[in-house]
CSV table of C-alpha atoms and ligand atoms in Angstrom, one decimal:
chain,number,residue,atom,x,y,z
A,15,MET,CA,22.2,122.0,-16.2
A,16,ASN,CA,24.1,125.1,-15.8
A,17,ASP,CA,27.1,126.0,-18.2
A,18,THR,CA,30.0,124.8,-15.9
A,19,GLU,CA,27.7,121.5,-15.1
A,20,LEU,CA,27.4,121.0,-19.2
A,21,GLU,CA,31.2,121.7,-19.7
A,22,ARG,CA,31.9,119.2,-16.8
A,23,LEU,CA,29.8,116.5,-18.7
A,24,ASN,CA,31.2,117.2,-22.8
A,25,MET,CA,34.6,117.0,-20.9
A,26,ASN,CA,37.1,114.5,-21.3
A,27,TYR,CA,39.1,113.2,-17.8
A,28,ILE,CA,42.7,111.9,-18.2
A,29,HIS,CA,44.2,110.6,-14.5
A,30,CYS,CA,48.3,110.4,-14.6
A,31,LEU,CA,49.2,107.4,-12.3
A,32,ASN,CA,53.0,108.6,-12.9
A,33,ASN,CA,54.8,111.6,-13.6
A,34,ILE,CA,54.2,112.1,-17.6
A,35,SER,CA,56.3,114.2,-19.8
A,36,ALA,CA,54.4,117.9,-20.3
A,37,TYR,CA,55.8,116.8,-23.8
A,38,GLY,CA,52.9,114.6,-24.0
A,39,THR,CA,50.2,116.0,-21.6
A,40,ASP,CA,50.3,119.4,-23.7
A,41,LEU,CA,48.9,117.5,-26.8
A,42,LEU,CA,45.7,117.0,-24.6
A,43,THR,CA,42.8,119.2,-26.8
A,44,SER,CA,40.2,121.6,-25.0
A,45,ASP,CA,38.0,119.1,-24.4
A,46,TYR,CA,40.3,117.4,-22.1
A,47,ALA,CA,41.7,118.0,-18.5
A,48,LEU,CA,43.6,116.2,-16.0
A,49,THR,CA,41.8,114.9,-12.9
A,50,ASP,CA,43.5,114.0,-9.6
A,51,ALA,CA,40.6,111.7,-9.2
A,52,ALA,CA,41.3,108.2,-11.0
A,53,ASP,CA,37.2,107.5,-10.8
A,54,GLU,CA,36.1,109.7,-12.6
A,55,ALA,CA,38.8,109.6,-15.5
A,56,GLN,CA,38.2,108.1,-19.0
A,57,GLY,CA,41.9,108.0,-19.4
A,58,ILE,CA,44.5,106.6,-17.4
A,59,LEU,CA,48.5,107.4,-18.2
A,60,VAL,CA,50.5,105.4,-16.9
A,61,ARG,CA,54.7,104.1,-16.5
A,62,SER,CA,55.8,101.8,-14.2
A,63,ALA,CA,52.9,102.2,-11.5
A,64,ALA,CA,51.3,98.6,-10.2
A,65,MET,CA,47.9,98.6,-11.4
A,66,HIS,CA,46.9,94.8,-10.5
A,67,ASP,CA,45.2,96.0,-7.4
A,68,MET,CA,43.2,98.4,-8.9
A,69,GLU,CA,39.5,98.6,-9.0
A,70,PHE,CA,38.6,100.4,-12.4
A,71,SER,CA,35.5,102.3,-12.5
A,72,ASP,CA,32.6,102.2,-15.4
A,73,ASN,CA,34.1,106.0,-16.6
A,74,LEU,CA,37.5,104.2,-17.6
A,75,LEU,CA,37.7,103.2,-21.4
A,76,ALA,CA,41.4,103.1,-21.7
A,77,ILE,CA,44.9,102.6,-20.4
A,78,ALA,CA,47.8,104.4,-21.7
A,79,ARG,CA,51.1,102.4,-21.2
A,80,ALA,CA,54.2,105.1,-21.7
A,81,GLY,CA,56.5,102.7,-22.5
A,82,ALA,CA,56.8,99.0,-24.0
A,83,GLY,CA,56.0,96.4,-20.8
A,84,VAL,CA,52.9,96.4,-19.9
A,85,ASN,CA,53.1,93.5,-16.6
A,86,ASN,CA,52.0,96.1,-14.3
A,87,ILE,CA,48.5,96.4,-15.9
A,88,PRO,CA,45.9,93.5,-15.5
A,89,LEU,CA,45.2,93.3,-19.2
A,90,GLU,CA,43.0,90.1,-19.2
A,91,ARG,CA,41.2,91.7,-16.4
A,92,CYS,CA,40.6,94.7,-18.6
A,93,ALA,CA,39.9,93.6,-21.5
A,94,GLU,CA,36.9,91.3,-19.7
A,95,GLU,CA,35.9,95.0,-18.1
A,96,GLY,CA,36.3,96.9,-22.0
A,97,ILE,CA,39.4,98.7,-20.6
A,98,VAL,CA,41.6,98.9,-23.9
A,99,VAL,CA,45.5,99.0,-22.7
A,100,PHE,CA,47.7,100.5,-25.1
A,101,ASN,CA,51.4,100.6,-25.0
A,102,THR,CA,54.1,102.8,-27.1
A,103,PRO,CA,56.5,100.4,-29.1
A,104,GLY,CA,59.2,102.2,-30.7
A,105,ALA,CA,59.4,105.3,-28.9
A,106,ASN,CA,62.2,104.6,-26.9
A,107,ALA,CA,64.2,102.3,-29.7
A,108,ASN,CA,66.1,105.3,-30.8
A,109,ALA,CA,67.6,105.5,-27.3
A,110,VAL,CA,68.2,102.0,-26.6
A,111,LYS,CA,69.8,101.8,-30.3
A,112,GLU,CA,72.2,104.4,-28.8
A,113,LEU,CA,73.3,102.8,-25.8
A,114,VAL,CA,73.6,99.1,-27.7
A,115,LEU,CA,76.1,101.4,-29.7
A,116,CYS,CA,77.8,102.8,-26.7
A,117,GLY,CA,77.7,99.0,-25.1
A,118,MET,CA,79.9,97.9,-28.6
A,119,LEU,CA,82.6,100.1,-27.9
A,120,LEU,CA,82.4,99.5,-24.1
A,121,GLY,CA,82.8,95.9,-25.2
A,122,SER,CA,85.3,96.4,-27.6
A,123,ARG,CA,87.9,98.8,-26.1
A,124,GLY,CA,89.3,98.8,-22.5
A,125,ILE,CA,87.3,101.9,-21.7
A,126,VAL,CA,85.7,101.0,-18.4
A,127,CYS,CA,89.0,99.2,-17.2
A,128,GLY,CA,90.7,102.7,-18.4
A,129,ILE,CA,87.9,105.0,-16.9
A,130,GLU,CA,88.9,102.9,-13.3
A,131,TRP,CA,92.7,103.4,-14.1
A,132,CYS,CA,92.1,107.2,-13.9
A,133,ARG,CA,89.7,107.0,-11.1
A,134,ASP,CA,92.5,105.2,-9.0
A,135,ASN,CA,95.1,107.1,-9.9
A,136,ALA,CA,93.6,110.6,-9.5
A,137,GLU,CA,96.1,111.7,-6.6
A,138,ASP,CA,99.5,110.5,-9.0
A,139,PRO,CA,100.7,113.9,-10.0
A,140,ASN,CA,102.4,111.5,-12.5
A,141,ILE,CA,99.4,110.5,-14.2
A,142,ALA,CA,100.4,111.8,-17.9
A,143,LYS,CA,103.4,110.3,-17.9
A,144,ASP,CA,102.3,107.1,-16.1
A,145,ALA,CA,99.0,106.7,-18.6
A,146,GLU,CA,101.1,106.4,-21.5
A,147,SER,CA,102.9,103.0,-19.9
A,148,ALA,CA,99.4,102.1,-18.5
A,149,LYS,CA,97.2,102.4,-21.5
A,150,LYS,CA,98.4,99.0,-23.3
A,151,GLU,CA,96.9,97.5,-21.2
A,152,PHE,CA,93.2,98.8,-22.0
A,153,ALA,CA,94.0,98.8,-25.7
A,154,GLY,CA,91.5,97.3,-28.3
A,155,GLN,CA,89.8,96.4,-31.2
A,156,GLU,CA,88.1,98.9,-33.6
A,157,ILE,CA,84.1,97.7,-34.8
A,158,MET,CA,84.7,98.7,-38.3
A,159,GLY,CA,85.1,95.5,-40.7
A,160,LYS,CA,83.7,93.4,-37.9
A,161,LYS,CA,80.3,91.2,-38.2
A,162,LEU,CA,77.3,92.2,-36.1
A,163,GLY,CA,74.9,89.4,-35.7
A,164,VAL,CA,71.2,90.7,-34.7
A,165,ILE,CA,68.6,88.4,-33.3
A,166,GLY,CA,65.1,90.0,-33.8
A,167,LEU,CA,64.9,92.9,-36.1
A,168,GLY,CA,62.2,94.7,-34.6
A,169,ALA,CA,61.9,98.7,-33.9
A,170,ILE,CA,65.2,98.2,-32.0
A,171,GLY,CA,67.1,95.9,-33.7
A,172,ALA,CA,66.5,97.8,-37.0
A,173,GLU,CA,67.9,100.9,-35.8
A,174,VAL,CA,70.9,98.9,-34.5
A,175,ALA,CA,71.4,97.0,-37.5
A,176,ASN,CA,71.3,100.4,-39.9
A,177,ALA,CA,73.4,102.6,-37.4
A,178,ALA,CA,76.0,99.4,-37.3
A,179,LEU,CA,76.2,99.8,-41.0
A,180,GLY,CA,76.4,103.6,-40.6
A,181,LEU,CA,80.0,102.5,-38.9
A,182,GLY,CA,81.4,100.2,-41.5
A,183,MET,CA,80.6,96.7,-39.9
A,184,ASP,CA,78.9,93.5,-42.1
A,185,VAL,CA,75.2,92.9,-40.6
A,186,LEU,CA,73.8,89.8,-40.6
A,187,GLY,CA,70.0,89.7,-38.8
A,188,TYR,CA,67.8,87.0,-37.6
A,189,ASP,CA,64.2,87.1,-37.3
A,190,PRO,CA,61.6,84.2,-37.9
A,191,PHE,CA,58.6,86.4,-37.3
A,192,LEU,CA,59.5,89.8,-39.3
A,193,SER,CA,56.6,91.9,-40.1
A,194,PRO,CA,56.4,93.8,-43.7
A,195,THR,CA,56.9,97.0,-42.0
A,196,ALA,CA,59.8,95.9,-40.2
A,197,ALA,CA,61.6,94.6,-42.8
A,198,TRP,CA,61.3,98.1,-44.7
A,199,ARG,CA,62.7,99.9,-42.2
A,200,LEU,CA,66.2,98.1,-42.9
A,201,GLN,CA,68.5,99.1,-44.9
A,202,PRO,CA,69.5,96.4,-47.9
A,203,ALA,CA,72.7,95.8,-46.7
A,204,VAL,CA,71.6,94.0,-43.8
A,205,GLU,CA,71.9,90.9,-44.5
A,206,PHE,CA,69.2,88.1,-43.4
A,207,THR,CA,69.6,84.3,-42.1
A,208,THR,CA,66.9,81.6,-41.7
A,209,ALA,CA,69.0,80.3,-39.1
A,210,VAL,CA,69.8,81.7,-35.8
A,211,GLU,CA,73.2,79.2,-35.7
A,212,ASP,CA,74.7,81.3,-38.6
A,213,ILE,CA,74.9,84.6,-36.3
A,214,TYR,CA,76.1,82.2,-33.6
A,215,ARG,CA,78.9,80.8,-36.2
A,216,THR,CA,80.0,83.8,-37.8
A,217,CYS,CA,79.4,86.9,-35.5
A,218,ASP,CA,82.3,89.0,-33.5
A,219,TYR,CA,79.5,90.8,-32.1
A,220,ILE,CA,75.8,89.6,-30.9
A,221,THR,CA,73.2,91.6,-30.0
A,222,ILE,CA,69.7,90.3,-28.8
A,223,HIS,CA,67.0,92.5,-29.4
A,224,VAL,CA,63.6,90.0,-28.8
A,225,PRO,CA,60.5,89.9,-26.6
A,226,ALA,CA,61.0,87.6,-23.1
A,227,VAL,CA,59.0,85.1,-23.8
A,228,GLN,CA,58.6,81.3,-23.8
A,229,GLY,CA,60.8,80.2,-26.8
A,230,THR,CA,63.2,83.2,-26.4
A,231,ILE,CA,63.7,82.5,-22.3
A,232,GLY,CA,66.8,81.1,-21.8
A,233,MET,CA,67.7,81.0,-25.5
A,234,ILE,CA,70.9,82.4,-25.1
A,235,ASN,CA,72.2,78.7,-23.1
A,236,LYS,CA,75.0,76.5,-23.5
A,237,ASP,CA,74.5,75.1,-26.9
A,238,ALA,CA,74.5,78.7,-28.4
A,239,CYS,CA,77.2,79.7,-26.7
A,240,ALA,CA,79.5,76.7,-27.8
A,241,LEU,CA,78.4,77.6,-31.5
A,242,MET,CA,79.8,81.1,-31.0
A,243,LYS,CA,83.0,82.9,-32.3
A,244,ASP,CA,86.6,82.5,-29.4
A,245,GLY,CA,86.0,86.2,-27.9
A,246,VAL,CA,82.8,87.4,-29.3
A,247,VAL,CA,81.5,90.5,-27.3
A,248,PHE,CA,77.6,89.5,-26.5
A,249,LEU,CA,75.0,92.3,-25.9
A,250,ASN,CA,72.2,92.1,-24.1
A,251,PHE,CA,69.6,95.2,-23.9
A,252,SER,CA,66.2,93.5,-24.1
A,253,ARG,CA,65.3,91.3,-20.9
A,254,ASP,CA,67.9,89.5,-18.5
A,255,THR,CA,65.8,86.3,-18.8
A,256,LEU,CA,66.6,85.7,-22.3
A,257,VAL,CA,70.2,84.7,-21.3
A,258,ASP,CA,71.0,81.2,-19.2
A,259,PRO,CA,73.0,82.7,-16.6
A,260,ALA,CA,75.3,79.8,-16.0
A,261,ALA,CA,76.0,79.4,-19.4
A,262,MET,CA,77.3,82.5,-19.8
A,263,THR,CA,79.3,82.6,-16.7
A,264,ASP,CA,81.1,79.3,-17.9
A,265,ALA,CA,81.3,81.3,-21.9
A,266,LEU,CA,82.8,84.0,-20.1
A,267,ALA,CA,85.3,81.6,-17.7
A,268,SER,CA,86.4,80.0,-21.1
A,269,GLY,CA,87.1,83.2,-22.9
A,270,LYS,CA,84.5,81.6,-25.5
A,271,VAL,CA,82.6,84.9,-24.8
A,272,GLY,CA,85.1,88.0,-24.2
A,273,VAL,CA,82.4,90.6,-22.9
A,274,TYR,CA,78.9,90.5,-21.8
A,275,VAL,CA,77.7,94.3,-22.2
A,276,THR,CA,74.2,93.7,-20.2
A,277,ASP,CA,71.4,96.4,-19.2
A,278,PHE,CA,70.3,93.9,-16.4
A,279,ALA,CA,71.8,94.4,-12.9
A,280,THR,CA,71.2,90.8,-11.3
A,281,PRO,CA,73.4,88.7,-8.7
A,282,GLU,CA,74.5,86.2,-10.9
A,283,VAL,CA,75.5,88.8,-13.5
A,284,MET,CA,77.6,91.3,-10.9
A,285,GLN,CA,79.7,87.8,-10.2
A,286,MET,CA,80.5,87.1,-13.7
A,287,PRO,CA,83.8,87.8,-14.8
A,288,ASN,CA,84.4,90.5,-17.9
A,289,ALA,CA,80.6,91.9,-18.2
A,290,ILE,CA,79.8,95.1,-18.0
A,291,VAL,CA,76.9,95.8,-16.4
A,292,LEU,CA,74.5,98.7,-16.7
A,293,PRO,CA,70.9,99.6,-14.4
A,294,HIS,CA,68.4,99.0,-17.2
A,295,LEU,CA,69.5,102.8,-18.7
A,296,GLY,CA,68.3,101.9,-22.4
A,297,ALA,CA,65.0,103.7,-22.1
A,298,SER,CA,66.3,106.2,-20.0
A,299,THR,CA,66.3,109.4,-21.5
A,300,GLU,CA,64.6,112.8,-21.7
A,301,GLU,CA,63.7,112.2,-25.2
A,302,ALA,CA,62.2,108.6,-25.1
A,303,GLU,CA,60.1,109.5,-21.8
A,304,ASP,CA,58.8,112.5,-24.1
A,305,ASN,CA,58.3,110.4,-27.5
A,306,CYS,CA,56.3,107.6,-25.2
A,307,ALA,CA,54.0,110.2,-23.6
A,308,LYS,CA,53.4,111.9,-26.5
A,309,MET,CA,52.7,108.5,-28.4
A,310,ALA,CA,50.5,107.6,-25.4
A,311,VAL,CA,48.3,110.7,-25.3
A,312,LEU,CA,47.6,110.9,-28.8
A,313,GLU,CA,46.7,107.0,-28.8
A,314,LEU,CA,44.1,107.5,-25.8
A,315,MET,CA,42.6,110.4,-27.7
A,316,ASP,CA,42.2,109.0,-31.2
A,317,TYR,CA,40.1,106.1,-29.0
A,318,ILE,CA,38.3,108.3,-27.0
A,319,ASP,CA,37.3,110.4,-29.6
A,320,ASN,CA,37.2,108.6,-32.9
A,321,GLY,CA,37.1,104.8,-31.2
A,322,ASN,CA,40.5,104.2,-33.3
A,323,ILE,CA,42.6,101.2,-31.8
A,324,VAL,CA,46.4,101.4,-32.4
A,325,ASN,CA,49.2,99.6,-30.6
A,326,SER,CA,46.6,97.8,-28.1
A,327,VAL,CA,48.1,95.1,-26.3
A,328,ASN,CA,44.7,93.4,-25.0
A,329,TYR,CA,42.5,94.3,-28.1
A,330,PRO,CA,42.8,94.0,-32.3
A,331,ALA,CA,44.0,97.1,-33.8
A,332,CYS,CA,41.0,98.8,-35.7
A,333,SER,CA,40.3,102.1,-37.3
A,334,LEU,CA,37.7,103.6,-39.3
A,335,GLY,CA,39.5,107.4,-39.4
A,336,VAL,CA,37.4,110.1,-38.4
A,337,CYS,CA,33.7,109.6,-38.2
A,338,PRO,CA,32.0,111.5,-41.4
A,339,GLU,CA,30.6,114.7,-40.9
A,340,GLY,CA,26.7,114.2,-40.3
A,341,GLU,CA,27.2,110.5,-39.6
A,342,HIS,CA,27.4,108.5,-36.0
A,343,ARG,CA,29.6,106.0,-34.5
A,344,ILE,CA,29.2,103.1,-32.1
A,345,ALA,CA,31.8,100.8,-30.5
A,346,VAL,CA,31.3,97.3,-29.8
A,347,LEU,CA,34.0,95.7,-27.3
A,348,TYR,CA,33.2,92.3,-26.9
A,349,ASN,CA,34.0,88.1,-26.4
A,350,SER,CA,34.0,86.6,-29.9
A,351,ALA,CA,33.6,83.4,-28.1
A,352,ASP,CA,30.3,84.1,-26.7
A,353,LEU,CA,29.4,87.0,-29.2
A,354,ALA,CA,29.3,86.9,-32.8
A,355,ILE,CA,29.4,90.1,-35.1
A,356,GLY,CA,25.9,89.1,-37.4
A,357,GLN,CA,24.1,89.2,-33.5
A,358,VAL,CA,25.0,93.1,-33.8
A,359,THR,CA,24.4,94.1,-37.1
A,360,ALA,CA,20.9,92.5,-37.1
A,361,ILE,CA,19.8,94.8,-34.6
A,362,LEU,CA,21.0,97.6,-36.5
A,363,GLU,CA,19.1,96.1,-39.4
A,364,GLU,CA,16.2,95.5,-37.2
A,365,ALA,CA,16.6,99.0,-36.2
A,366,GLY,CA,16.6,100.3,-40.3
A,367,ALA,CA,20.0,101.8,-39.7
A,368,THR,CA,22.2,102.4,-42.6
A,369,PHE,CA,25.8,101.3,-41.8
A,370,ASP,CA,29.1,100.2,-42.4
A,371,PHE,CA,31.4,98.6,-40.2
A,372,ALA,CA,35.1,97.3,-39.3
A,373,ASN,CA,35.1,94.3,-37.3
A,374,GLN,CA,38.7,92.4,-36.1
A,375,THR,CA,39.5,89.8,-33.5
A,376,ARG,CA,42.5,89.1,-31.2
A,377,ASP,CA,42.3,85.6,-29.3
A,378,GLU,CA,39.0,86.2,-27.6
A,379,HIS,CA,38.9,89.7,-27.8
A,380,GLY,CA,36.7,91.1,-30.6
A,381,TYR,CA,36.2,94.8,-31.5
A,382,ALA,CA,33.8,96.7,-33.9
A,383,LEU,CA,33.5,100.1,-35.4
A,384,ILE,CA,30.4,101.0,-36.8
A,385,ASN,CA,29.6,104.4,-39.0
A,386,VAL,CA,25.9,104.7,-39.1
A,387,LYS,CA,23.6,107.0,-41.0
A,388,GLU,CA,21.2,107.7,-38.7
A,389,GLU,CA,21.5,108.7,-34.9
A,390,LEU,CA,20.6,105.8,-33.5
A,391,ALA,CA,17.9,105.5,-29.9
A,392,ASP,CA,19.2,104.4,-26.7
A,393,ASP,CA,17.2,101.4,-27.0
A,394,VAL,CA,19.1,100.2,-29.8
A,395,LEU,CA,22.1,100.8,-28.2
A,396,ALA,CA,21.0,99.0,-24.9
A,397,LYS,CA,19.8,95.5,-26.9
A,398,MET,CA,23.7,95.5,-28.5
A,399,ALA,CA,24.7,95.8,-24.9
A,400,ASP,CA,22.1,93.1,-23.5
A,401,LEU,CA,23.6,90.4,-25.8
A,402,GLU,CA,25.9,87.8,-24.3
A,403,GLY,CA,29.3,88.3,-24.7
A,404,ALA,CA,29.3,92.2,-25.2
A,405,TYR,CA,31.9,93.6,-22.9
A,406,LEU,CA,31.0,97.3,-23.4
A,407,VAL,CA,28.6,99.4,-26.0
A,408,ARG,CA,29.6,103.0,-26.9
A,409,ARG,CA,28.3,105.8,-28.3
A,410,VAL,CA,31.8,107.3,-29.9
A,411,LYS,CA,29.8,110.1,-31.9
B,509,NAD,N1,66.8,98.0,-22.1
B,509,NAD,C1,65.9,98.8,-21.7
B,509,NAD,O1,65.7,99.6,-21.6
B,509,NAD,C2,64.7,98.7,-23.1
B,509,NAD,C3,63.6,99.3,-23.9
B,509,NAD,C4,62.6,98.6,-24.4
B,509,NAD,C5,62.4,97.7,-24.7
B,509,NAD,N2,63.5,96.8,-24.6
B,509,NAD,C6,63.7,95.5,-24.8
B,509,NAD,O2,64.0,95.3,-26.2
B,509,NAD,C7,63.7,94.0,-26.8
B,509,NAD,C8,63.1,94.5,-27.8
B,509,NAD,O3,62.1,95.6,-28.3
B,509,NAD,P1,61.2,96.2,-29.6
B,509,NAD,O4,61.0,97.6,-29.1
B,509,NAD,O5,62.3,96.4,-30.5
B,509,NAD,O6,60.2,95.2,-30.0
B,509,NAD,P2,59.9,94.9,-31.2
B,509,NAD,O7,58.0,93.7,-30.5
B,509,NAD,O8,59.2,96.1,-32.2
B,509,NAD,O9,60.5,93.9,-31.8
B,509,NAD,C9,61.2,92.5,-31.5
B,509,NAD,C10,61.3,91.7,-32.6
B,509,NAD,O10,61.8,90.5,-32.3
B,509,NAD,C11,61.3,89.1,-32.9
B,509,NAD,N3,61.4,87.9,-32.4
B,509,NAD,C12,60.7,87.3,-31.8
B,509,NAD,N4,60.7,86.1,-31.0
B,509,NAD,C13,61.9,85.8,-31.9
B,509,NAD,C14,63.0,85.0,-32.2
B,509,NAD,N5,62.5,83.8,-31.3
B,509,NAD,N6,64.2,85.2,-32.7
B,509,NAD,C15,64.4,86.6,-33.4
B,509,NAD,N7,63.7,87.3,-33.3
B,509,NAD,C16,62.7,87.4,-32.8
B,509,NAD,C17,59.9,89.8,-33.4
B,509,NAD,O11,59.5,88.7,-34.9
B,509,NAD,C18,60.1,91.3,-33.4
B,509,NAD,O12,60.2,91.7,-35.1
B,509,NAD,C19,62.1,93.7,-25.9
B,509,NAD,O13,62.7,92.6,-25.0
B,509,NAD,C20,62.2,95.1,-24.8
B,509,NAD,O14,61.5,94.5,-23.4
B,509,NAD,C21,64.5,97.0,-23.2
């Protein structure tokens, strides 16, 4: 084997299915190279490209989605083919937070109508004087001292809650599944309720930051709207399906909801009175794309180089840091309904190996990372790979 062939053999290849910010790809270390051939890649970086019809080569170890939503990726098929799928939660949270703050201001002052008035009167030579009499139509309210309800206090909701405090608002949060990490991100002045109805009944502004899943789809329905304060400003920068369009149309028509600010332009929303509609701009900033690309690249490299899984959407989190000097590392992806980790450790014991390991499962997908003092022979790994339920056994180091 000549030097070039050896270099190619030791190289990890990454294929970009979409344009990925160089802010991320520039972080690839010298043993990585970008490739145009998806089939030779160990890792794929993707944004919104549809992957459901793609065939994956045996070389592919992982896919990283630079962004949060993963409905363009066949997660279950990937899991069964031993391909770990990552996303980049929180990497675009600041971008969405800033637009939500903008949305609150758009909902509280006649900014949109005021801009339209100026456009419509662009040719008026007396526009400066006429503006003084027209502006009373566009007067609004300040948000300082008003109460903001935040439904969902994850990456985005927590940032919105904290920023609203800085604008002088009172903030009431609701999140029945709040993780300890997310709770730490909240400033102590954010009040908390265990009843979402408290948000509906008492808040002047309500913003929703939850995933669209069974249990949240359509949660802003007729009953929820009926409990809200008259003239509330409702903001939806999460997903269109969280809000029942018929209920919101009625609530806007009756004045129950004063303004509906949404990042989702649907045919129904475009017919609603007093809706301020944006074309899904929440995460559309240069910085968010850079942050997502950076996080996606680091996740891919940590998995390929060390076997660590952080922020996967089809496998459990499982990390052992960097493999200790002089030791070796094996990764096993498996179906936990068919294979018990004891079967893997029994093979190691039979081979006389000295090892320690981390093992996690998520639904039926299991992942074990094993540090071994001795270098294992190929036939030991082959025995593990032959176990029923083993998706992939990989020599990481
Ligand atoms: N507009 C955009 O461009 C844009 C960009 C990024 C994310 N998003 C959307 O924003 C939403 C939030 O994203 P995130 O990154 O903050 O997610 P996240 O996972 O960090 O937070 C979601 C939070 O919602 C909570 N939650 C789940 N069900 C709930 C319920 N029934 N009631 C109250 N809380 C509940 C969870 O416990 C979690 O804390 C998602 O729907 C995401 O798709 C939109």
